[in-house]
mmCIF file of C-alpha atoms in Angstrom:
data_model
loop_
_atom_site.group_PDB
_atom_site.id
_atom_site.type_symbol
_atom_site.label_atom_id
_atom_site.label_comp_id
_atom_site.label_asym_id
_atom_site.label_seq_id
_atom_site.Cartn_x
_atom_site.Cartn_y
_atom_site.Cartn_z
ATOM 1 C CA MET Z 21 3.695 -23.969 -8.342
ATOM 2 C CA LYS Z 22 6.922 -23.383 -6.468
ATOM 3 C CA ASN Z 23 7.460 -22.899 -2.730
ATOM 4 C CA LYS Z 24 4.488 -25.023 -1.691
ATOM 5 C CA LYS Z 25 4.776 -25.352 2.062
ATOM 6 C CA MET Z 26 2.813 -26.748 4.956
ATOM 7 C CA ILE Z 27 1.066 -24.134 7.096
ATOM 8 C CA THR Z 28 3.018 -23.502 10.279
ATOM 9 C CA THR Z 29 1.668 -24.478 13.681
ATOM 10 C CA LYS Z 30 1.587 -20.818 14.624
ATOM 11 C CA LYS Z 31 -0.625 -19.972 11.654
ATOM 12 C CA ILE Z 32 -2.953 -22.922 12.269
ATOM 13 C CA THR Z 33 -3.342 -21.951 15.909
ATOM 14 C CA ALA Z 34 -4.141 -18.364 14.953
ATOM 15 C CA ALA Z 35 -6.572 -19.535 12.305
ATOM 16 C CA LEU Z 36 -8.460 -21.814 14.679
ATOM 17 C CA LEU Z 37 -8.623 -19.125 17.345
ATOM 18 C CA MET Z 38 -10.006 -16.624 14.846
ATOM 19 C CA GLY Z 39 -12.444 -19.222 13.558
ATOM 20 C CA ILE Z 40 -13.852 -19.590 17.058
ATOM 21 C CA LEU Z 41 -14.206 -15.823 17.429
ATOM 22 C CA SER Z 42 -16.013 -15.382 14.114
ATOM 23 C CA ALA Z 43 -17.899 -17.689 11.750
ATOM 24 C CA GLY Z 44 -18.095 -15.010 9.055
ATOM 25 C CA MET Z 45 -15.392 -13.342 7.054
ATOM 26 C CA LEU Z 46 -12.390 -12.361 9.179
ATOM 27 C CA MET Z 47 -10.009 -9.413 9.393
ATOM 28 C CA GLY Z 48 -12.697 -6.822 8.740
ATOM 29 C CA CYS Z 49 -13.351 -7.990 5.187
ATOM 30 C CA GLY Z 50 -17.135 -8.051 5.280
ATOM 31 C CA LYS Z 51 -19.529 -10.976 5.346
ATOM 32 C CA LYS Z 52 -19.255 -14.057 3.208
ATOM 33 C CA GLU Z 53 -21.536 -17.069 3.014
ATOM 34 C CA GLN Z 54 -21.175 -19.659 5.770
ATOM 35 C CA ARG Z 55 -18.709 -22.363 4.729
ATOM 36 C CA GLU Z 56 -18.914 -24.758 7.676
ATOM 37 C CA ASN Z 57 -19.653 -28.270 6.518
ATOM 38 C CA VAL Z 58 -20.758 -30.157 9.633
ATOM 39 C CA ALA Z 59 -21.869 -33.680 8.950
ATOM 40 C CA GLU Z 60 -25.071 -34.690 10.753
ATOM 41 C CA GLU Z 61 -25.396 -38.333 11.731
ATOM 42 C CA PRO Z 62 -28.637 -39.731 13.194
ATOM 43 C CA VAL Z 63 -28.385 -40.284 16.937
ATOM 44 C CA GLN Z 64 -29.446 -43.680 18.228
ATOM 45 C CA GLU Z 65 -32.043 -43.648 20.992
ATOM 46 C CA ALA Z 66 -29.864 -45.785 23.251
ATOM 47 C CA VAL Z 67 -27.063 -43.218 23.294
ATOM 48 C CA THR Z 68 -27.094 -41.018 26.399
ATOM 49 C CA GLU Z 69 -27.444 -37.220 26.103
ATOM 50 C CA GLU Z 70 -23.897 -36.753 27.404
ATOM 51 C CA ALA Z 71 -22.468 -39.154 24.856
ATOM 52 C CA THR Z 72 -24.384 -37.436 22.049
ATOM 53 C CA VAL Z 73 -22.934 -34.044 22.975
ATOM 54 C CA GLU Z 74 -19.406 -35.456 23.067
ATOM 55 C CA GLU Z 75 -19.901 -37.161 19.712
ATOM 56 C CA ASN Z 76 -21.189 -33.968 18.059
ATOM 57 C CA VAL Z 77 -18.321 -31.907 19.460
ATOM 58 C CA GLU Z 78 -15.820 -34.453 18.206
ATOM 59 C CA GLU Z 79 -17.402 -34.480 14.770
ATOM 60 C CA THR Z 80 -17.474 -30.677 14.571
ATOM 61 C CA GLU Z 81 -13.796 -30.449 15.400
ATOM 62 C CA GLU Z 82 -13.003 -32.842 12.572
ATOM 63 C CA THR Z 83 -15.193 -31.291 9.858
ATOM 64 C CA VAL Z 84 -15.452 -27.528 10.443
ATOM 65 C CA THR Z 85 -13.152 -25.462 8.225
ATOM 66 C CA THR Z 86 -13.056 -21.731 9.012
ATOM 67 C CA PRO Z 87 -12.781 -19.296 6.088
ATOM 68 C CA PHE Z 88 -9.472 -18.052 7.490
ATOM 69 C CA LEU Z 89 -7.922 -21.519 7.617
ATOM 70 C CA ASP Z 90 -9.278 -22.279 4.156
ATOM 71 C CA ASP Z 91 -7.718 -19.077 2.795
ATOM 72 C CA LEU Z 92 -4.377 -19.859 4.459
ATOM 73 C CA GLU Z 93 -4.306 -23.181 2.653
ATOM 74 C CA LYS Z 94 -5.268 -21.722 -0.730
ATOM 75 C CA TYR Z 95 -2.649 -18.976 -0.621
ATOM 76 C CA ASP Z 96 0.045 -20.690 1.443
ATOM 77 C CA SER Z 97 2.459 -20.781 -1.504
ATOM 78 C CA ILE Z 98 2.542 -16.963 -1.272
ATOM 79 C CA ILE Z 99 2.001 -16.400 2.455
ATOM 80 C CA SER Z 100 4.742 -18.842 3.463
ATOM 81 C CA THR Z 101 7.289 -16.705 1.598
ATOM 82 C CA LEU Z 102 6.320 -13.341 3.128
ATOM 83 C CA THR Z 103 8.989 -11.890 5.392
ATOM 84 C CA LYS Z 104 8.520 -9.724 8.465
ATOM 85 C CA ASP Z 105 8.652 -6.644 6.227
ATOM 86 C CA GLN Z 106 5.547 -7.844 4.379
ATOM 87 C CA TYR Z 107 1.917 -8.134 5.423
ATOM 88 C CA TYR Z 108 -1.153 -10.039 4.228
ATOM 89 C CA ALA Z 109 -4.931 -10.011 4.549
ATOM 90 C CA PHE Z 110 -7.970 -11.589 2.913
ATOM 91 C CA ALA Z 111 -11.069 -9.946 1.478
ATOM 92 C CA ALA Z 112 -14.344 -11.474 0.355
ATOM 93 C CA VAL Z 113 -14.474 -9.753 -3.013
ATOM 94 C CA GLY Z 114 -13.509 -12.515 -5.444
ATOM 95 C CA ASP Z 115 -15.666 -14.294 -7.964
ATOM 96 C CA GLY Z 116 -16.846 -16.920 -5.455
ATOM 97 C CA TYR Z 117 -13.700 -16.910 -3.288
ATOM 98 C CA ASP Z 118 -11.631 -14.673 -1.022
ATOM 99 C CA VAL Z 119 -8.714 -12.735 -2.481
ATOM 100 C CA LEU Z 120 -5.299 -12.218 -0.882
ATOM 101 C CA LEU Z 121 -3.844 -8.738 -0.400
ATOM 102 C CA VAL Z 122 -0.111 -8.272 0.213
ATOM 103 C CA ALA Z 123 1.325 -4.958 1.425
ATOM 104 C CA ASP Z 124 4.917 -3.826 1.879
ATOM 105 C CA GLY Z 125 3.998 -1.447 4.675
ATOM 106 C CA VAL Z 126 1.208 -0.940 7.199
ATOM 107 C CA TYR Z 127 0.333 1.532 9.940
ATOM 108 C CA ASP Z 128 -1.822 1.578 13.053
ATOM 109 C CA ASN Z 129 -4.896 3.622 12.116
ATOM 110 C CA LEU Z 130 -5.724 3.941 15.846
ATOM 111 C CA ASP Z 131 -8.877 1.790 15.730
ATOM 112 C CA GLY Z 132 -7.188 -1.553 16.285
ATOM 113 C CA ASN Z 133 -6.315 -2.283 12.666
ATOM 114 C CA MET Z 134 -2.948 -2.493 10.966
ATOM 115 C CA ALA Z 135 -4.056 -0.779 7.771
ATOM 116 C CA ALA Z 136 -2.482 -0.278 4.342
ATOM 117 C CA ILE Z 137 -2.914 2.286 1.573
ATOM 118 C CA ASP Z 138 -1.527 0.163 -1.269
ATOM 119 C CA ALA Z 139 -1.532 -3.578 -1.842
ATOM 120 C CA THR Z 140 -1.000 -6.214 -4.488
ATOM 121 C CA VAL Z 141 -4.077 -8.376 -4.996
ATOM 122 C CA TYR Z 142 -3.949 -12.093 -5.800
ATOM 123 C CA GLY Z 143 -6.840 -14.231 -6.962
ATOM 124 C CA LEU Z 144 -7.281 -17.861 -7.971
ATOM 125 C CA ASP Z 145 -6.942 -19.332 -11.447
ATOM 126 C CA ASN Z 146 -8.068 -22.957 -11.501
ATOM 127 C CA GLY Z 147 -7.460 -23.053 -7.778
ATOM 128 C CA GLU Z 148 -3.909 -21.675 -8.001
ATOM 129 C CA PRO Z 149 -2.891 -18.182 -6.748
ATOM 130 C CA CYS Z 150 -2.197 -15.617 -9.468
ATOM 131 C CA TYR Z 151 -1.581 -11.881 -9.730
ATOM 132 C CA ALA Z 152 -4.852 -9.950 -10.092
ATOM 133 C CA GLY Z 153 -3.738 -6.310 -9.915
ATOM 134 C CA ASN Z 154 -3.090 -3.460 -7.481
ATOM 135 C CA VAL Z 155 -5.240 -1.158 -5.371
ATOM 136 C CA TRP Z 156 -4.111 2.062 -3.682
ATOM 137 C CA SER Z 157 -5.381 5.043 -1.772
ATOM 138 C CA ASP Z 158 -3.888 8.521 -1.824
ATOM 139 C CA GLY Z 159 -3.037 8.702 1.870
ATOM 140 C CA THR Z 160 -3.397 7.239 5.330
ATOM 141 C CA ALA Z 161 -6.793 8.881 5.826
ATOM 142 C CA TYR Z 162 -8.200 6.372 3.341
ATOM 143 C CA PRO Z 163 -6.948 2.858 4.161
ATOM 144 C CA ILE Z 164 -8.062 0.025 1.908
ATOM 145 C CA ALA Z 165 -11.447 -1.197 3.115
ATOM 146 C CA VAL Z 166 -14.358 -3.483 2.171
ATOM 147 C CA TYR Z 167 -17.989 -2.491 1.701
ATOM 148 C CA GLU Z 168 -20.675 -4.913 0.466
ATOM 149 C CA ASP Z 169 -18.105 -7.340 -0.981
ATOM 150 C CA MET Z 170 -16.225 -4.575 -2.819
ATOM 151 C CA LEU Z 171 -12.760 -3.188 -2.195
ATOM 152 C CA MET Z 172 -12.862 0.557 -1.540
ATOM 153 C CA PHE Z 173 -9.905 2.930 -1.865
ATOM 154 C CA GLY Z 174 -9.377 6.565 -2.793
ATOM 155 C CA GLY Z 175 -8.473 9.998 -1.500
ATOM 156 C CA ASN Z 176 -9.761 13.517 -0.977
ATOM 157 C CA HIS Z 177 -10.903 13.789 -4.583
ATOM 158 C CA ARG Z 178 -11.681 10.273 -5.701
ATOM 159 C CA MET Z 179 -13.237 7.075 -4.457
ATOM 160 C CA ALA Z 180 -13.285 3.685 -6.171
ATOM 161 C CA MET Z 181 -15.021 0.343 -5.695
ATOM 162 C CA ALA Z 182 -13.565 -2.825 -7.219
ATOM 163 C CA ASN Z 183 -13.848 -6.581 -7.045
ATOM 164 C CA VAL Z 184 -11.960 -9.485 -8.588
ATOM 165 C CA ILE Z 185 -13.472 -11.250 -11.600
ATOM 166 C CA ASP Z 186 -11.663 -13.912 -13.638
ATOM 167 C CA ALA Z 187 -8.612 -13.363 -11.412
ATOM 168 C CA ALA Z 188 -8.359 -9.654 -12.309
ATOM 169 C CA VAL Z 189 -9.071 -6.507 -10.295
ATOM 170 C CA ILE Z 190 -12.040 -4.821 -11.973
ATOM 171 C CA VAL Z 191 -13.055 -1.286 -11.030
ATOM 172 C CA GLN Z 192 -16.848 -1.288 -10.969
ATOM 173 C CA LYS Z 193 -17.330 2.344 -10.018
ATOM 174 C CA GLU Z 194 -15.036 5.348 -9.573
ATOM 175 C CA ALA Z 195 -16.081 8.936 -8.946
ATOM 176 C CA TYR Z 196 -13.631 11.821 -8.889
ATOM 177 C CA GLU Z 197 -13.272 15.576 -9.245
ATOM 178 C CA GLU Z 198 -10.770 17.756 -11.078
ATOM 179 C CA PHE Z 199 -10.065 21.459 -10.595
ATOM 180 C CA ASP Z 200 -9.156 24.198 -13.031
ATOM 181 C CA GLU Z 201 -6.717 27.050 -12.336
ATOM 182 C CA LYS Z 202 -9.439 29.045 -10.565
ATOM 183 C CA GLY Z 203 -10.361 26.164 -8.272
ATOM 184 C CA ASN Z 204 -13.616 25.294 -10.064
ATOM 185 C CA ALA Z 205 -14.439 21.589 -9.843
ATOM 186 C CA THR Z 206 -15.639 19.236 -12.573
ATOM 187 C CA TYR Z 207 -17.014 15.850 -11.572
ATOM 188 C CA PHE Z 208 -16.595 12.535 -13.386
ATOM 189 C CA LEU Z 209 -17.847 8.958 -13.143
ATOM 190 C CA ASN Z 210 -16.181 5.784 -14.417
ATOM 191 C CA GLU Z 211 -18.479 2.764 -14.277
ATOM 192 C CA GLY Z 212 -15.940 0.199 -15.384
ATOM 193 C CA ASP Z 213 -15.366 1.600 -18.870
ATOM 194 C CA ILE Z 214 -12.266 3.787 -19.005
ATOM 195 C CA ASP Z 215 -13.139 4.811 -22.570
ATOM 196 C CA ASN Z 216 -16.594 6.055 -21.610
ATOM 197 C CA ILE Z 217 -16.123 8.311 -18.579
ATOM 198 C CA LYS Z 218 -19.156 10.490 -17.863
ATOM 199 C CA GLU Z 219 -19.028 14.134 -16.821
ATOM 200 C CA LEU Z 220 -21.494 14.825 -14.009
ATOM 201 C CA GLU Z 221 -23.441 17.945 -13.104
ATOM 202 C CA ASP Z 222 -22.529 17.912 -9.413
ATOM 203 C CA ASN Z 223 -20.664 15.982 -6.710
ATOM 204 C CA SER Z 224 -23.652 13.907 -5.543
ATOM 205 C CA VAL Z 225 -22.208 10.604 -6.806
ATOM 206 C CA LEU Z 226 -18.839 11.304 -5.202
ATOM 207 C CA THR Z 227 -20.618 12.203 -1.958
ATOM 208 C CA GLU Z 228 -22.515 8.901 -2.083
ATOM 209 C CA MET Z 229 -19.229 7.061 -2.553
ATOM 210 C CA TYR Z 230 -17.696 8.777 0.477
ATOM 211 C CA ASP Z 231 -20.800 7.911 2.500
ATOM 212 C CA ALA Z 232 -20.392 4.247 1.533
ATOM 213 C CA TYR Z 233 -16.708 4.385 2.455
ATOM 214 C CA SER Z 234 -17.596 5.759 5.901
ATOM 215 C CA LYS Z 235 -19.542 2.527 6.482
ATOM 216 C CA ALA Z 236 -16.809 0.258 5.092
ATOM 217 C CA THR Z 237 -14.629 -1.986 7.244
ATOM 218 C CA VAL Z 238 -10.900 -1.302 7.200
ATOM 219 C CA ILE Z 239 -8.866 -4.381 6.256
ATOM 220 C CA ASN Z 240 -6.555 -5.579 9.016
ATOM 221 C CA PHE Z 241 -3.191 -6.922 7.845
ATOM 222 C CA PHE Z 242 -1.001 -9.572 9.485
ATOM 223 C CA GLN Z 243 2.778 -9.692 9.494
ATOM 224 C CA GLY Z 244 4.655 -12.289 7.468
ATOM 225 C CA GLU Z 245 6.796 -14.790 9.349
ATOM 226 C CA ALA Z 246 9.320 -16.121 6.862
ATOM 227 C CA GLU Z 247 13.052 -15.585 7.186
ATOM 228 C CA PRO Z 248 14.919 -15.439 3.845
ATOM 229 C CA SER Z 249 16.862 -18.649 3.372
ATOM 230 C CA GLU Z 250 18.221 -20.819 0.586
ATOM 231 C CA GLU Z 251 15.425 -23.326 1.135
ATOM 232 C CA LEU Z 252 12.747 -20.635 0.976
ATOM 233 C CA ILE Z 253 14.206 -18.775 -1.993
ATOM 234 C CA GLY Z 254 14.502 -21.921 -4.125
ATOM 235 C CA ASP Z 255 15.009 -21.528 -7.850
ATOM 236 C CA GLU Z 256 12.925 -18.428 -8.453
ATOM 237 C CA GLY Z 257 12.863 -16.337 -5.293
ATOM 238 C CA VAL Z 258 10.770 -15.374 -2.303
ATOM 239 C CA GLY Z 259 7.211 -14.616 -3.325
ATOM 240 C CA ASP Z 260 7.164 -15.899 -6.899
ATOM 241 C CA TYR Z 261 4.218 -13.714 -7.873
ATOM 242 C CA PRO Z 262 4.047 -10.422 -9.792
ATOM 243 C CA SER Z 263 3.662 -7.119 -7.961
ATOM 244 C CA ASN Z 264 2.831 -5.042 -11.058
ATOM 245 C CA ALA Z 265 1.785 -5.336 -14.706
ATOM 246 C CA PHE Z 266 5.420 -5.376 -15.908
ATOM 247 C CA GLU Z 267 6.233 -8.456 -13.824
ATOM 248 C CA GLU Z 268 3.052 -10.158 -14.966
ATOM 249 C CA ARG Z 269 4.016 -9.548 -18.585
ATOM 250 C CA VAL Z 270 7.583 -10.834 -18.314
ATOM 251 C CA GLY Z 271 6.747 -13.655 -15.891
ATOM 252 C CA LYS Z 272 9.653 -12.769 -13.580
ATOM 253 C CA TYR Z 273 9.642 -11.236 -10.117
ATOM 254 C CA TYR Z 274 13.350 -11.359 -9.179
ATOM 255 C CA PHE Z 275 16.051 -10.106 -11.498
ATOM 256 C CA ASP Z 276 19.809 -10.525 -11.687
ATOM 257 C CA SER Z 277 20.387 -6.787 -12.095
ATOM 258 C CA TYR Z 278 18.803 -3.459 -12.935
ATOM 259 C CA ASP Z 279 20.152 -3.884 -16.454
ATOM 260 C CA GLU Z 280 18.062 -7.026 -16.854
ATOM 261 C CA ILE Z 281 14.905 -5.161 -15.834
ATOM 262 C CA ILE Z 282 15.639 -2.252 -18.178
ATOM 263 C CA GLY Z 283 16.303 -4.671 -21.015
ATOM 264 C CA LEU Z 284 12.871 -6.246 -20.539
ATOM 265 C CA LEU Z 285 10.944 -2.962 -20.696
ATOM 266 C CA GLU Z 286 8.980 -2.244 -23.847
ATOM 267 C CA GLY Z 287 6.185 -0.114 -25.292
ATOM 268 C CA ASP Z 288 5.335 2.889 -23.127
ATOM 269 C CA GLU Z 289 7.239 1.587 -20.111
ATOM 270 C CA ALA Z 290 9.926 3.850 -18.652
ATOM 271 C CA TYR Z 291 12.605 3.852 -15.966
ATOM 272 C CA ALA Z 292 14.703 6.144 -13.776
ATOM 273 C CA LEU Z 293 17.741 5.525 -11.563
ATOM 274 C CA VAL Z 294 17.651 7.706 -8.446
ATOM 275 C CA ASP Z 295 19.258 8.053 -5.019
ATOM 276 C CA ILE Z 296 16.566 7.810 -2.340
ATOM 277 C CA LYS Z 297 17.278 8.691 1.274
ATOM 278 C CA GLY Z 298 17.795 5.675 3.528
ATOM 279 C CA TYR Z 299 18.915 3.232 0.818
ATOM 280 C CA ASP Z 300 22.608 2.552 0.225
ATOM 281 C CA GLY Z 301 22.828 2.606 -3.550
ATOM 282 C CA GLN Z 302 20.655 3.607 -6.459
ATOM 283 C CA VAL Z 303 16.976 2.711 -6.692
ATOM 284 C CA LEU Z 304 15.431 1.730 -10.025
ATOM 285 C CA LEU Z 305 11.974 3.176 -10.642
ATOM 286 C CA VAL Z 306 9.800 1.450 -13.253
ATOM 287 C CA ALA Z 307 6.703 3.156 -14.674
ATOM 288 C CA GLU Z 308 4.069 1.837 -17.051
ATOM 289 C CA SER Z 309 4.145 5.164 -18.882
ATOM 290 C CA ALA Z 310 5.624 8.684 -18.756
ATOM 291 C CA TYR Z 311 4.574 12.036 -20.183
ATOM 292 C CA ASP Z 312 6.243 15.310 -21.161
ATOM 293 C CA ASP Z 313 5.458 17.864 -18.431
ATOM 294 C CA LEU Z 314 6.612 20.660 -20.778
ATOM 295 C CA LEU Z 315 9.277 21.633 -18.223
ATOM 296 C CA GLY Z 316 12.005 19.347 -19.487
ATOM 297 C CA HIS Z 317 10.958 16.152 -17.695
ATOM 298 C CA MET Z 318 9.437 12.865 -18.807
ATOM 299 C CA ALA Z 319 7.337 12.607 -15.667
ATOM 300 C CA THR Z 320 4.966 9.997 -14.268
ATOM 301 C CA VAL Z 321 2.281 9.700 -11.602
ATOM 302 C CA GLU Z 322 2.881 6.040 -10.741
ATOM 303 C CA CYS Z 323 5.910 3.773 -10.490
ATOM 304 C CA THR Z 324 7.384 0.766 -8.695
ATOM 305 C CA PRO Z 325 10.758 1.101 -6.915
ATOM 306 C CA TYR Z 326 13.246 -1.791 -7.199
ATOM 307 C CA THR Z 327 16.257 -2.349 -4.940
ATOM 308 C CA ILE Z 328 18.984 -4.974 -4.659
ATOM 309 C CA LYS Z 329 18.200 -7.451 -1.903
ATOM 310 C CA ALA Z 330 20.495 -9.495 0.354
ATOM 311 C CA ASP Z 331 20.725 -12.316 -2.201
ATOM 312 C CA GLY Z 332 22.092 -9.890 -4.808
ATOM 313 C CA ARG Z 333 18.954 -9.780 -6.922
ATOM 314 C CA ALA Z 334 16.578 -6.915 -7.633
ATOM 315 C CA SER Z 335 12.921 -6.993 -6.602
ATOM 316 C CA ALA Z 336 10.011 -4.596 -6.115
ATOM 317 C CA ASP Z 337 9.507 -2.735 -2.858
ATOM 318 C CA SER Z 338 6.268 -0.798 -2.979
ATOM 319 C CA LEU Z 339 4.114 1.450 -5.155
ATOM 320 C CA LEU Z 340 4.415 5.232 -5.519
ATOM 321 C CA VAL Z 341 1.251 6.961 -6.745
ATOM 322 C CA SER Z 342 0.394 10.629 -7.255
ATOM 323 C CA GLY Z 343 -3.044 12.099 -7.862
ATOM 324 C CA GLY Z 344 -2.688 13.283 -11.466
ATOM 325 C CA THR Z 345 -0.453 14.802 -14.133
ATOM 326 C CA ALA Z 346 -0.577 18.194 -12.397
ATOM 327 C CA THR Z 347 1.240 16.623 -9.448
ATOM 328 C CA PRO Z 348 3.908 14.233 -10.814
ATOM 329 C CA LEU Z 349 6.274 12.249 -8.621
ATOM 330 C CA ALA Z 350 9.100 14.509 -7.453
ATOM 331 C CA MET Z 351 12.239 14.337 -5.326
ATOM 332 C CA ASP Z 352 13.930 16.872 -3.057
ATOM 333 C CA LYS Z 353 17.677 17.389 -2.559
ATOM 334 C CA GLU Z 354 17.708 15.079 0.478
ATOM 335 C CA GLY Z 355 16.422 12.190 -1.634
ATOM 336 C CA CYS Z 356 12.828 12.087 -0.363
ATOM 337 C CA VAL Z 357 10.114 11.222 -2.886
ATOM 338 C CA PHE Z 358 6.942 13.320 -2.978
ATOM 339 C CA THR Z 359 3.500 12.213 -4.132
ATOM 340 C CA ALA Z 360 0.599 14.650 -4.136
ATOM 341 C CA SER Z 361 -2.936 15.491 -5.195
ATOM 342 C CA HIS Z 362 -4.903 18.723 -5.077
ATOM 343 C CA GLN Z 363 -5.296 18.732 -1.291
ATOM 344 C CA GLU Z 364 -2.695 16.229 -0.122
ATOM 345 C CA VAL Z 365 1.065 15.812 -0.130
ATOM 346 C CA ASN Z 366 3.160 12.857 1.045
ATOM 347 C CA LYS Z 367 6.900 12.581 1.638
ATOM 348 C CA GLN Z 368 8.556 9.145 1.528
ATOM 349 C CA CYS Z 369 11.980 7.524 1.744
ATOM 350 C CA TYR Z 370 13.597 4.300 2.972
ATOM 351 C CA GLY Z 371 14.045 3.408 6.626
ATOM 352 C CA GLU Z 372 17.557 3.974 7.868
ATOM 353 C CA ASN Z 373 19.856 1.084 8.823
ATOM 354 C CA GLY Z 374 18.644 -0.588 11.986
ATOM 355 C CA THR Z 375 14.995 0.193 11.345
ATOM 356 C CA ASP Z 376 12.753 -2.855 11.638
ATOM 357 C CA ASN Z 377 11.022 -2.078 8.351
ATOM 358 C CA SER Z 378 13.669 -1.361 5.707
ATOM 359 C CA ALA Z 379 11.110 -0.782 2.952
ATOM 360 C CA MET Z 380 9.687 2.559 1.801
ATOM 361 C CA MET Z 381 8.195 4.522 4.686
ATOM 362 C CA MET Z 382 6.129 7.669 5.050
ATOM 363 C CA MET Z 383 7.973 10.652 6.503
ATOM 364 C CA ALA Z 384 4.960 12.955 6.257
ATOM 365 C CA SER Z 385 1.380 12.802 5.043
ATOM 366 C CA VAL Z 386 -0.694 15.973 5.315
ATOM 367 C CA ARG Z 387 -4.196 16.584 3.954
ATOM 368 C CA SER Z 388 -6.354 19.700 3.847
ATOM 369 C CA GLU Z 389 -9.932 18.959 4.796
ATOM 370 C CA ASP Z 390 -11.479 22.178 3.428
ATOM 371 C CA LEU Z 391 -10.115 25.009 1.309
ATOM 372 C CA ASP Z 392 -11.204 28.624 1.464
ATOM 373 C CA ASP Z 393 -11.609 30.883 -1.585
ATOM 374 C CA ASN Z 394 -7.859 31.575 -1.565
ATOM 375 C CA GLY Z 395 -6.943 27.885 -1.595
ATOM 376 C CA ILE Z 396 -5.875 27.893 2.067
ATOM 377 C CA PRO Z 397 -7.091 24.950 4.157
ATOM 378 C CA LYS Z 398 -9.471 25.558 7.034
ATOM 379 C CA SER Z 399 -8.172 22.437 8.782
ATOM 380 C CA VAL Z 400 -5.596 19.715 8.195
ATOM 381 C CA SER Z 401 -4.972 16.121 9.234
ATOM 382 C CA GLY Z 402 -2.150 13.623 8.965
ATOM 383 C CA PHE Z 403 1.216 13.077 10.616
ATOM 384 C CA MET Z 404 4.914 13.917 10.359
ATOM 385 C CA ARG Z 405 8.213 12.290 11.390
ATOM 386 C CA THR Z 406 11.517 14.043 11.997
ATOM 387 C CA LYS Z 407 13.637 11.018 11.033
ATOM 388 C CA ASN Z 408 13.320 8.006 8.758
ATOM 389 C CA SER Z 409 13.220 5.429 11.504
ATOM 390 C CA LEU Z 410 10.579 3.300 13.200
ATOM 391 C CA VAL Z 411 12.877 2.884 16.201
ATOM 392 C CA ASN Z 412 11.954 5.350 18.970
ATOM 393 C CA ASP Z 413 9.223 6.573 16.677
ATOM 394 C CA ASP Z 414 8.556 10.323 16.856
ATOM 395 C CA ASN Z 415 5.249 10.645 15.020
ATOM 396 C CA VAL Z 416 3.495 13.980 15.370
ATOM 397 C CA PHE Z 417 -0.218 13.692 14.624
ATOM 398 C CA LEU Z 418 -1.977 16.816 13.357
ATOM 399 C CA ASN Z 419 -5.174 17.868 15.103
ATOM 400 C CA GLY Z 420 -6.640 20.306 12.603
ATOM 401 C CA ASP Z 421 -5.117 23.750 13.111
ATOM 402 C CA GLU Z 422 -1.490 23.185 11.985
ATOM 403 C CA ILE Z 423 -2.080 25.037 8.703
ATOM 404 C CA GLU Z 424 1.574 26.067 8.547
ATOM 405 C CA VAL Z 425 2.611 22.385 8.344
ATOM 406 C CA TRP Z 426 0.475 21.913 5.227
ATOM 407 C CA THR Z 427 1.864 25.119 3.728
ATOM 408 C CA GLN Z 428 5.445 24.096 4.499
ATOM 409 C CA LEU Z 429 5.107 20.609 3.030
ATOM 410 C CA TRP Z 430 3.479 21.955 -0.133
ATOM 411 C CA ALA Z 431 6.329 24.457 -0.458
ATOM 412 C CA GLU Z 432 8.799 21.551 -0.212
ATOM 413 C CA TYR Z 433 6.928 19.682 -2.944
ATOM 414 C CA GLU Z 434 6.924 22.715 -5.228
ATOM 415 C CA LYS Z 435 10.701 23.080 -4.792
ATOM 416 C CA ALA Z 436 11.262 19.369 -5.452
ATOM 417 C CA GLU Z 437 12.292 18.323 -8.957
ATOM 418 C CA PRO Z 438 9.910 16.105 -10.950
ATOM 419 C CA ILE Z 439 11.568 12.726 -11.462
ATOM 420 C CA SER Z 440 12.584 12.391 -15.112
ATOM 421 C CA PHE Z 441 12.096 8.966 -16.713
ATOM 422 C CA THR Z 442 13.560 7.411 -19.837
ATOM 423 C CA LYS Z 443 11.032 5.815 -22.199
ATOM 424 C CA VAL Z 444 12.192 2.642 -23.916
ATOM 425 C CA SER Z 445 9.761 2.855 -26.862
ATOM 426 C CA LYS Z 446 10.431 -0.544 -28.353
#
């Protein structure tokens, strides 16, 4: 395993402080069994009470290992490479261990947590960190959370619960709804078997899932500390772990060029080269599959953007996910990427030069809470920015009655052109 590093003093101090504050699972990841291992030695009668207390305190300091510190050690080969544009958290959802989640972007969800809506999950294989999969929600109203040792994520029309078994993200339960042209809903349930999805009579299961999510604990992410350097990059690159299924298959996470990535694609995988606002140069989008939208595009609902980093190599930035084939990924004339579902639309681009976070960032995320018979929302939520910068941030949070904002953003999405991908088919 490359890039093995000692945990920094700063991380150890934070870990010990958090261990004192909580003996259970940290960072809002739910409860996990107690893992303190305090040795108990018989106390001799001749020892004074004061001496006994001092001895026990000393022994506790030497033998107690907090879950947080233990997790830092297990995943240090990944965490030590994360830069200030990356974030990490732990969740007690693994097969007997905590998993690591890494996100390329977070936001303050106004309850004290730095939350994320998409993350790469890493588990342990024979004690070594390995890629387990990805989890994502459809918008900032549904940050990744934990409920009863299960990851929860979703959107206005779906909710999923997953854990990590044999170092792989396994969806245990997913309920969702789909609408026809007249707005009539059909409800479905996936209980871990994608080939045996059940059609339900009503939305009771989906409602139960939302109720569970309302009781879940949002995962709080911490900022990486590493500065890119020759020592840190080493032979393979910062963060030598896959961020998607393509990277897991090829066993590479940094590439000499876009051409190298395209040359490694196979099967149903597809790519597109696009100009996205805020990035100086073309961005390579890689999708696991693409479909004919019957309008002249090979479209997709999910892809990973790649850009050229400071060391001249290409690596993944984030994950772009739309709600279904009726709402493919699209791009407007300014170079903003749109993702959408039946009642939600998001607008994303890169942060402009000088922005602290130069990765993909959300320009707007608007959701309709309820629709009337004409498909017009009764209320909306979300936020909007007027510029792609986190410096002098100008967020405008919606309070429910800004229906025209939802209408405007949907009109922008409808005018945007679906991104057309090239399938490699080899």
